Coordinates of C-alpha atoms in Angstrom, one line a residue:
X1 CA 0.0 0.0 0.0
X2 CA 1.3 3.4 -0.9
X3 CA 1.9 5.6 2.2
X4 CA 0.3 9.0 2.3
X5 CA 2.5 12.1 1.7
X6 CA 3.5 14.5 4.4
X7 CA 4.2 18.1 3.7
X8 CA 7.3 19.8 5.1
X9 CA 8.5 23.4 4.9
X10 CA 12.2 24.2 4.6
X11 CA 12.8 27.7 5.9
X12 CA 15.8 29.7 4.7
X13 CA 16.8 33.3 5.0
X14 CA 15.2 34.0 1.6
X15 CA 11.8 32.7 2.4
X16 CA 9.7 29.5 2.7
X17 CA 9.8 26.6 0.2
X18 CA 7.3 23.7 0.3
X19 CA 8.8 20.3 0.2
X20 CA 6.7 17.2 -0.3
X21 CA 8.0 14.0 1.3
X22 CA 6.7 10.5 1.9
X23 CA 5.4 10.1 5.4
X24 CA 8.2 8.7 7.5
X25 CA 7.8 6.4 10.5
X26 CA 7.2 8.0 13.8
X27 CA 10.2 10.1 14.9
X28 CA 11.9 9.6 11.5
X29 CA 13.2 12.6 9.4
X30 CA 12.0 13.4 5.9
X31 CA 14.4 11.7 3.5
X32 CA 17.5 13.7 2.6
X33 CA 20.7 12.8 0.6
X34 CA 22.8 15.4 2.4
X35 CA 23.8 13.6 5.6
X36 CA 27.5 14.5 6.4
X37 CA 27.8 11.9 9.1
X38 CA 26.1 8.8 10.3
X39 CA 24.6 8.7 13.8
X40 CA 27.3 6.2 14.8
X41 CA 30.0 8.6 13.7
X42 CA 28.4 11.5 15.7
X43 CA 28.0 9.3 18.8
X44 CA 31.7 8.4 18.6
X45 CA 33.0 11.9 18.2
X46 CA 35.1 13.6 20.9
X47 CA 32.8 15.9 23.0
X48 CA 34.4 19.0 21.6
X49 CA 33.9 18.0 18.0
X50 CA 30.4 16.8 18.7
X51 CA 29.5 20.1 20.4
X52 CA 30.7 22.1 17.4
X53 CA 28.3 20.2 15.2
X54 CA 25.4 20.2 17.6
X55 CA 25.6 23.6 19.3
X56 CA 23.7 25.5 16.5
X57 CA 21.1 22.8 16.3
X58 CA 20.6 22.8 20.0
X59 CA 20.1 26.5 20.0
X60 CA 17.4 26.2 17.4
X61 CA 15.7 23.4 19.2
X62 CA 15.7 25.3 22.4
X63 CA 14.3 28.4 20.9
X64 CA 11.6 26.5 19.0
X65 CA 10.6 24.6 22.1
X66 CA 10.4 27.8 24.1
X67 CA 8.2 29.4 21.5
X68 CA 6.1 26.2 21.3
X69 CA 5.7 26.3 25.1
X70 CA 4.6 29.9 25.0
X71 CA 2.9 32.0 22.4
X72 CA 2.8 29.3 19.8
X73 CA 1.5 26.4 22.0
X74 CA -1.8 26.1 20.1
X75 CA 0.1 24.8 17.0
X76 CA 3.2 23.3 18.4
X77 CA 3.7 19.5 18.4
X78 CA 7.4 19.0 19.1
X79 CA 11.0 19.3 17.9
X80 CA 13.7 16.9 16.8
X81 CA 17.4 17.4 16.0
X82 CA 18.5 15.6 12.9
X83 CA 22.2 15.8 13.5
X84 CA 23.4 13.8 10.4
X85 CA 21.6 16.3 8.1
X86 CA 22.3 19.3 10.3
X87 CA 18.7 20.4 10.5
X88 CA 16.0 20.7 13.2
X89 CA 12.5 19.4 12.5
X90 CA 9.8 21.5 14.1
X91 CA 6.3 19.9 14.0
X92 CA 3.3 22.2 13.7
X93 CA -0.4 21.6 13.2
X94 CA -0.9 24.7 11.1
X95 CA 1.7 25.2 8.3
X96 CA 0.1 28.6 7.4
X97 CA 1.6 29.9 10.6
X98 CA 5.1 28.6 10.0
X99 CA 6.7 32.0 9.3
X100 CA 5.0 33.4 12.4
X101 CA 6.4 30.5 14.5
X102 CA 9.9 31.0 13.1
X103 CA 9.7 34.7 13.9
X104 CA 8.6 33.9 17.5
X105 CA 11.5 31.5 17.9
X106 CA 14.0 34.0 16.4
X107 CA 12.8 36.7 18.8
X108 CA 13.8 34.4 21.7
X109 CA 17.3 33.8 20.2
X110 CA 18.5 36.2 17.5
X111 CA 21.6 34.0 16.8
X112 CA 19.8 31.0 15.4
X113 CA 20.1 30.1 11.8
X114 CA 16.6 29.7 10.4
X115 CA 18.0 28.1 7.3
X116 CA 18.6 24.9 9.4
X117 CA 14.9 24.6 10.3
X118 CA 12.5 22.2 8.6
X119 CA 8.8 22.6 9.4
X120 CA 6.7 19.4 9.3
X121 CA 2.9 19.0 9.4
X122 CA 1.6 17.4 12.6
X123 CA -1.8 16.1 13.4
X124 CA -2.0 17.1 17.1
X125 CA -0.4 19.6 19.4
X126 CA 1.8 18.7 22.4
X127 CA -0.9 20.2 24.6
X128 CA -3.4 17.7 23.3
X129 CA -1.0 14.8 23.8
X130 CA -0.4 15.9 27.4
X131 CA -4.1 16.1 28.1
X132 CA -4.6 12.5 27.1
X133 CA -1.4 11.4 28.9
X134 CA -2.5 13.1 32.1
X135 CA -6.0 11.6 31.8
X136 CA -4.6 8.0 31.5
X137 CA -2.3 8.5 34.5
X138 CA -5.2 9.9 36.5
X139 CA -7.3 6.9 35.6
X140 CA -4.6 4.5 36.7
X141 CA -4.1 6.3 40.0
X142 CA -7.8 6.1 40.7
X143 CA -7.7 2.3 40.0
X144 CA -9.9 2.5 37.0
X145 CA -7.6 0.7 34.5
X146 CA -7.2 -3.1 34.3
X147 CA -3.5 -2.7 33.4
X148 CA -0.4 -1.1 34.7
X149 CA 1.3 1.8 32.9
X150 CA 5.1 1.6 32.7
X151 CA 5.8 4.6 30.5
X152 CA 3.8 7.1 28.4
X153 CA 5.9 8.7 25.6
X154 CA 4.9 11.6 23.4
X155 CA 6.2 11.1 19.8
X156 CA 8.3 14.1 18.7
X157 CA 5.9 14.7 15.9
X158 CA 2.9 14.2 18.2
X159 CA 1.6 11.5 15.9
X160 CA 1.2 8.9 18.7
X161 CA 1.0 8.6 22.4
X162 CA 2.9 5.4 23.0
X163 CA 1.9 3.7 26.2
X164 CA 4.0 0.8 27.5
X165 CA 1.9 -1.4 29.8
X166 CA 2.1 -4.8 31.5
X167 CA -0.9 -6.2 29.5
X168 CA -1.0 -4.6 26.0
X169 CA -3.8 -6.8 24.7
X170 CA -6.0 -6.0 27.6
X171 CA -5.2 -2.3 27.3
X172 CA -6.0 -2.2 23.6
X173 CA -9.3 -4.1 24.0
X174 CA -10.3 -1.9 26.9
X175 CA -9.6 1.3 24.9
X176 CA -11.4 0.0 21.8
X177 CA -14.4 -1.0 23.8
X178 CA -14.5 2.4 25.6
X179 CA -14.3 4.2 22.3
X180 CA -17.3 2.3 21.0
X181 CA -19.3 2.8 24.2
X182 CA -19.7 6.5 25.3
X183 CA -20.7 5.2 28.8
X184 CA -17.3 3.7 29.3
X185 CA -15.3 6.8 28.2
X186 CA -13.6 6.9 31.6
X187 CA -11.4 3.9 30.5
X188 CA -10.1 5.5 27.3
X189 CA -8.7 8.8 25.9
X190 CA -11.6 11.1 25.2
X191 CA -10.0 12.7 22.0
X192 CA -8.9 11.4 18.6
X193 CA -5.2 11.4 19.7
X194 CA -3.8 8.0 18.5
X195 CA -2.8 5.8 21.4
X196 CA -0.6 2.8 20.8
X197 CA -0.2 0.2 23.5
X198 CA 2.9 -2.0 23.7
X199 CA 4.6 -4.4 26.1
X200 CA 6.4 -2.5 28.7
X201 CA 9.4 -3.2 30.9
X202 CA 9.9 -2.5 34.5
X203 CA 11.7 0.7 35.2
X204 CA 14.3 0.3 38.0
X205 CA 15.9 3.1 40.0
X206 CA 19.6 3.2 39.0
X207 CA 20.8 2.8 42.6
X208 CA 22.5 -0.1 44.4
X209 CA 25.1 -0.6 47.1
X210 CA 28.4 0.4 45.4
X211 CA 31.5 2.6 45.6
X212 CA 32.5 5.6 43.7
X213 CA 35.8 6.7 42.0
X214 CA 35.5 9.9 44.0
X215 CA 35.2 7.7 47.1
X216 CA 36.4 10.1 49.7
X217 CA 36.3 13.6 48.2
X218 CA 36.4 16.7 50.4
X219 CA 34.9 20.2 49.9
X220 CA 34.0 21.6 47.5
X221 CA 31.9 18.6 46.4
X222 CA 31.3 18.1 42.7
X223 CA 29.2 16.1 40.3
X224 CA 30.2 12.4 40.6
X225 CA 31.3 12.4 44.2
X226 CA 30.1 9.3 46.1
X227 CA 27.2 9.8 48.4
X228 CA 26.2 7.3 51.1
X229 CA 24.2 7.0 54.4
X230 CA 26.3 3.9 55.2
X231 CA 24.1 1.4 53.3
X232 CA 22.9 3.0 50.1
X233 CA 25.3 4.6 47.6
X234 CA 24.6 7.2 44.9
X235 CA 26.3 10.0 43.0
X236 CA 26.3 13.7 43.4
X237 CA 24.6 15.2 40.4
X238 CA 23.9 19.0 40.3
X239 CA 26.0 21.3 42.4
X240 CA 23.8 24.3 43.2
X241 CA 22.8 27.1 45.5
X242 CA 19.4 28.3 46.7
X243 CA 18.4 31.5 45.0
X244 CA 16.8 32.9 48.2
X245 CA 19.9 32.8 50.4
X246 CA 22.8 31.3 48.3
X247 CA 22.9 28.2 50.6
X248 CA 24.9 25.3 49.0
X249 CA 22.6 22.5 47.8
X250 CA 23.8 19.2 46.1
X251 CA 21.1 17.5 44.0
X252 CA 20.9 13.7 43.7
X253 CA 18.1 11.2 42.8
X254 CA 15.1 11.2 45.2
X255 CA 15.0 7.4 45.4
X256 CA 18.5 7.3 46.9
X257 CA 18.0 8.6 50.5
X258 CA 15.1 9.2 52.8
X259 CA 14.2 12.8 53.9
X260 CA 16.1 13.9 56.9
X261 CA 19.1 11.5 56.5
X262 CA 22.6 12.9 56.8
X263 CA 24.7 12.0 53.8
X264 CA 28.5 11.6 53.5
X265 CA 31.2 10.6 51.1
X266 CA 32.7 7.1 51.3
X267 CA 35.7 6.3 53.5
X268 CA 38.3 3.6 53.9
X269 CA 39.9 1.6 51.1
X270 CA 38.7 2.6 47.6
X271 CA 37.2 -0.4 45.8
X272 CA 39.4 -2.1 43.2
X273 CA 38.8 -0.9 39.6
X274 CA 36.8 -3.5 37.8
X275 CA 35.3 -5.0 41.0
X276 CA 33.0 -2.2 41.8
X277 CA 30.6 -3.9 44.1
X278 CA 33.2 -5.8 46.1
X279 CA 34.7 -2.8 48.0
X280 CA 31.7 -1.6 49.9
X281 CA 32.3 -1.2 53.6
X282 CA 29.6 1.1 55.0
X283 CA 32.0 3.6 56.4
X284 CA 31.1 7.3 56.4
X285 CA 33.5 9.9 55.2
X286 CA 33.1 13.7 54.8
X287 CA 29.7 15.2 55.5
X288 CA 28.0 16.4 52.3
X289 CA 24.5 17.5 53.5
X290 CA 21.2 16.5 54.9
X291 CA 18.2 15.5 52.8
X292 CA 15.7 18.3 53.0
X293 CA 13.2 18.5 50.2
X294 CA 12.2 15.6 47.9
X295 CA 10.4 15.8 44.5
X296 CA 9.0 12.4 43.4
X297 CA 7.8 13.9 40.1
X298 CA 11.4 14.8 39.1
X299 CA 13.0 12.0 41.2
X300 CA 15.3 14.6 42.8
X301 CA 16.2 15.6 46.3
X302 CA 18.2 18.4 47.9
X303 CA 21.2 17.8 50.2
X304 CA 21.5 21.0 52.2
X305 CA 25.0 21.2 53.5
X306 CA 28.6 22.1 52.8
X307 CA 30.2 23.9 49.9
X308 CA 30.1 22.6 46.3
X309 CA 31.4 23.6 42.9
X310 CA 29.9 23.0 39.4
X311 CA 32.5 20.7 38.0
X312 CA 32.0 17.3 36.5
X313 CA 34.5 14.4 36.8
X314 CA 35.3 12.7 33.5
X315 CA 37.7 9.9 32.6
X316 CA 40.9 11.8 32.7
X317 CA 40.1 15.0 34.7
X318 CA 37.5 17.6 35.6
X319 CA 35.6 20.0 33.5
X320 CA 33.7 23.1 34.6
X321 CA 29.9 23.2 34.2
X322 CA 28.8 26.6 33.1
X323 CA 25.2 26.2 31.9
X324 CA 21.9 24.3 32.1
X325 CA 19.5 23.4 29.2
X326 CA 16.8 21.0 28.2
X327 CA 17.4 17.9 26.2
X328 CA 15.8 17.5 22.8
X329 CA 15.0 14.6 20.5
X330 CA 18.0 13.6 18.4
X331 CA 20.6 15.2 20.6
X332 CA 23.5 13.3 22.3
X333 CA 24.5 13.4 26.0
X334 CA 27.0 11.9 28.5
X335 CA 26.6 10.6 32.0
X336 CA 29.4 10.2 34.6
X337 CA 28.1 7.6 36.9
X338 CA 30.7 6.0 39.1
X339 CA 29.3 2.5 38.7
X340 CA 29.9 2.6 35.0
X341 CA 33.3 4.1 35.5
X342 CA 34.4 1.3 37.9
X343 CA 32.9 -1.3 35.5
X344 CA 35.5 -0.1 32.9
X345 CA 33.0 1.9 30.9
X346 CA 34.6 5.2 32.0
X347 CA 32.5 8.4 31.2
X348 CA 29.6 7.2 29.0
X349 CA 28.9 9.5 26.0
X350 CA 27.1 9.0 22.7
X351 CA 23.7 8.5 24.5
X352 CA 21.1 9.6 22.0
X353 CA 17.9 11.3 23.1
X354 CA 15.1 9.1 21.7
X355 CA 12.2 10.8 23.6
X356 CA 12.3 14.1 25.4
X357 CA 8.8 13.8 26.8
X358 CA 8.2 10.5 28.6
X359 CA 6.5 9.7 31.9
X360 CA 7.6 6.5 33.5
X361 CA 6.7 4.5 36.6
X362 CA 9.5 3.7 39.0
X363 CA 9.5 0.6 41.2
X364 CA 8.7 3.0 44.0
X365 CA 5.4 3.7 42.4
X366 CA 6.3 7.3 41.5
X367 CA 5.2 8.8 38.2
X368 CA 8.3 10.6 36.9
X369 CA 8.5 13.0 34.0
X370 CA 11.8 12.8 32.2
X371 CA 13.8 11.9 29.1
X372 CA 14.7 8.6 27.5
X373 CA 18.0 7.9 25.9
X374 CA 20.0 4.9 24.5
X375 CA 23.2 4.1 22.8
X376 CA 23.5 2.8 19.2
X377 CA 23.8 -0.9 18.4
X378 CA 27.4 -2.2 18.7
X379 CA 28.0 -0.3 22.0
X380 CA 25.0 -0.9 24.1
X381 CA 26.3 0.3 27.5
X382 CA 24.3 3.3 28.7
X383 CA 23.9 3.2 32.5
X384 CA 24.3 0.7 35.4
X385 CA 22.8 0.2 38.8
X386 CA 24.8 2.5 40.9
X387 CA 24.8 5.5 38.6
X388 CA 21.8 7.1 40.2
X389 CA 22.0 10.9 40.7
X390 CA 25.0 11.4 38.5
X391 CA 25.0 14.3 36.1
X392 CA 23.7 14.0 32.5
X393 CA 25.4 16.7 30.4
X394 CA 26.9 17.8 27.1
X395 CA 30.0 19.5 25.9
X396 CA 29.8 23.3 25.8
X397 CA 33.1 24.4 24.3
X398 CA 35.8 23.7 26.7
X399 CA 33.2 23.5 29.5
X400 CA 30.1 21.4 30.0
X401 CA 26.4 22.0 30.1
X402 CA 24.2 20.2 32.6
X403 CA 21.0 18.5 31.3
X404 CA 19.9 16.6 34.4
X405 CA 20.5 13.6 36.7
X406 CA 20.4 9.9 36.1
X407 CA 17.1 8.4 37.4
X408 CA 16.5 4.9 36.1
X409 CA 17.2 2.2 33.6
X410 CA 14.9 -0.3 31.8
X411 CA 14.8 -3.8 33.1
X412 CA 15.7 -6.5 32.2
X413 CA 19.3 -5.4 31.6
X414 CA 22.5 -7.0 30.6
X415 CA 25.5 -7.3 33.0
X416 CA 24.0 -4.5 35.1
X417 CA 23.9 -2.2 32.1
X418 CA 20.6 -0.8 30.9
X419 CA 20.3 -0.2 27.2
X420 CA 17.8 2.5 27.9
X421 CA 18.5 5.3 30.4
X422 CA 16.1 7.7 32.0
X423 CA 16.9 11.1 33.4
X424 CA 15.1 14.2 34.8
X425 CA 15.9 17.6 33.5
X426 CA 18.1 20.1 35.4
X427 CA 16.0 23.0 34.4
X428 CA 12.8 21.5 35.8
X429 CA 14.6 20.5 39.0
X430 CA 16.1 23.9 39.5
X431 CA 12.7 25.6 38.9
X432 CA 11.0 23.3 41.3
X433 CA 13.4 23.8 44.2
X434 CA 14.3 27.5 43.4
X435 CA 18.0 26.7 42.7
X436 CA 20.7 27.8 40.3
X437 CA 23.9 26.3 39.2
X438 CA 26.9 27.0 41.4
X439 CA 29.5 27.7 38.7
X440 CA 32.2 29.3 40.9
X441 CA 35.7 27.8 40.5

């Protein structure tokens, strides 16, 4: 069967040109023969080279998303970076307003190159997708659904709400029956937004009893330092301060430690490299802070305590962290979890953002709004149990840009490594707690 056509607009500095393309699969880009690199080549680039390629695309995606979250929300569906073709696909429901949308995005960042933007027709706005997502999650919370939701992912082009559940057949039949019967609407989305059910996987917090390469760091504490209460171990993620009084706050994953606990670095003999889980001793080192403030929605918690500094530990040294930004579909990030490092994976980069708008259910029962990423075939390691709380980030010139903190991995996994990683965004965490990055050196 011939697939229907989809219309795309390529915007350049000289105007707008209509481009007719065959409808791609969800999250796929319109066909183009002008790819300079493959995704595998981009994923394997040194952070500095990767940043040079992606920086202008990230700026476009960020400006478009800000416009789509503001004045243009009634037509905005999503954004996706197409790094191999050096373009950014912006999905809108009304192509007649494409020029107005681009003008709104350019007003937010005058530096962006609009010639690298491709506008693609979408069937639904992101707002509509979120309304259906929130309704499903509310139904589950109220005990009205005969299935369990693992994740709810919004496609970049807002074509489908993909819902991963424990019983996809039951979910599909329930939804179909509800659509046929208005009296049973409470068990199905009440709009025409396409909902696709699939078999889901359990999402496990990426925490476990383990030791960190920064086993016994002292002040100022940085991203990647070991955190422990004597039994559970996680990583320091976002060095920050409170906006209200400039009090130092270290952010880590909320599933790591209970509210009110005092948290320390490790102490004693550092575990042997390659035998990460064998060196745990339960000893407490330097005081980092006390858990005071937990957000289950962002799987983040504050450690109010001693001094910190916005650096991130990488394989061969430290880099300053000088900015914070959202992740967007098609981008690439790194994570510096100590478990991965000790398991001979070093700093893990080349993690591709495959969905920047996904809500997942942790084993704790929390519904967490975050981002999903994976590595390309041939190098599947993304994250391990024990990487919880570590910083997710990208290169920003000679410095680094924080994106968020490691939250979870999809189970089952291989040799403690999850092929899919989930993180929550630094911008959302900072806004929730009233924090800002602590970039002093």
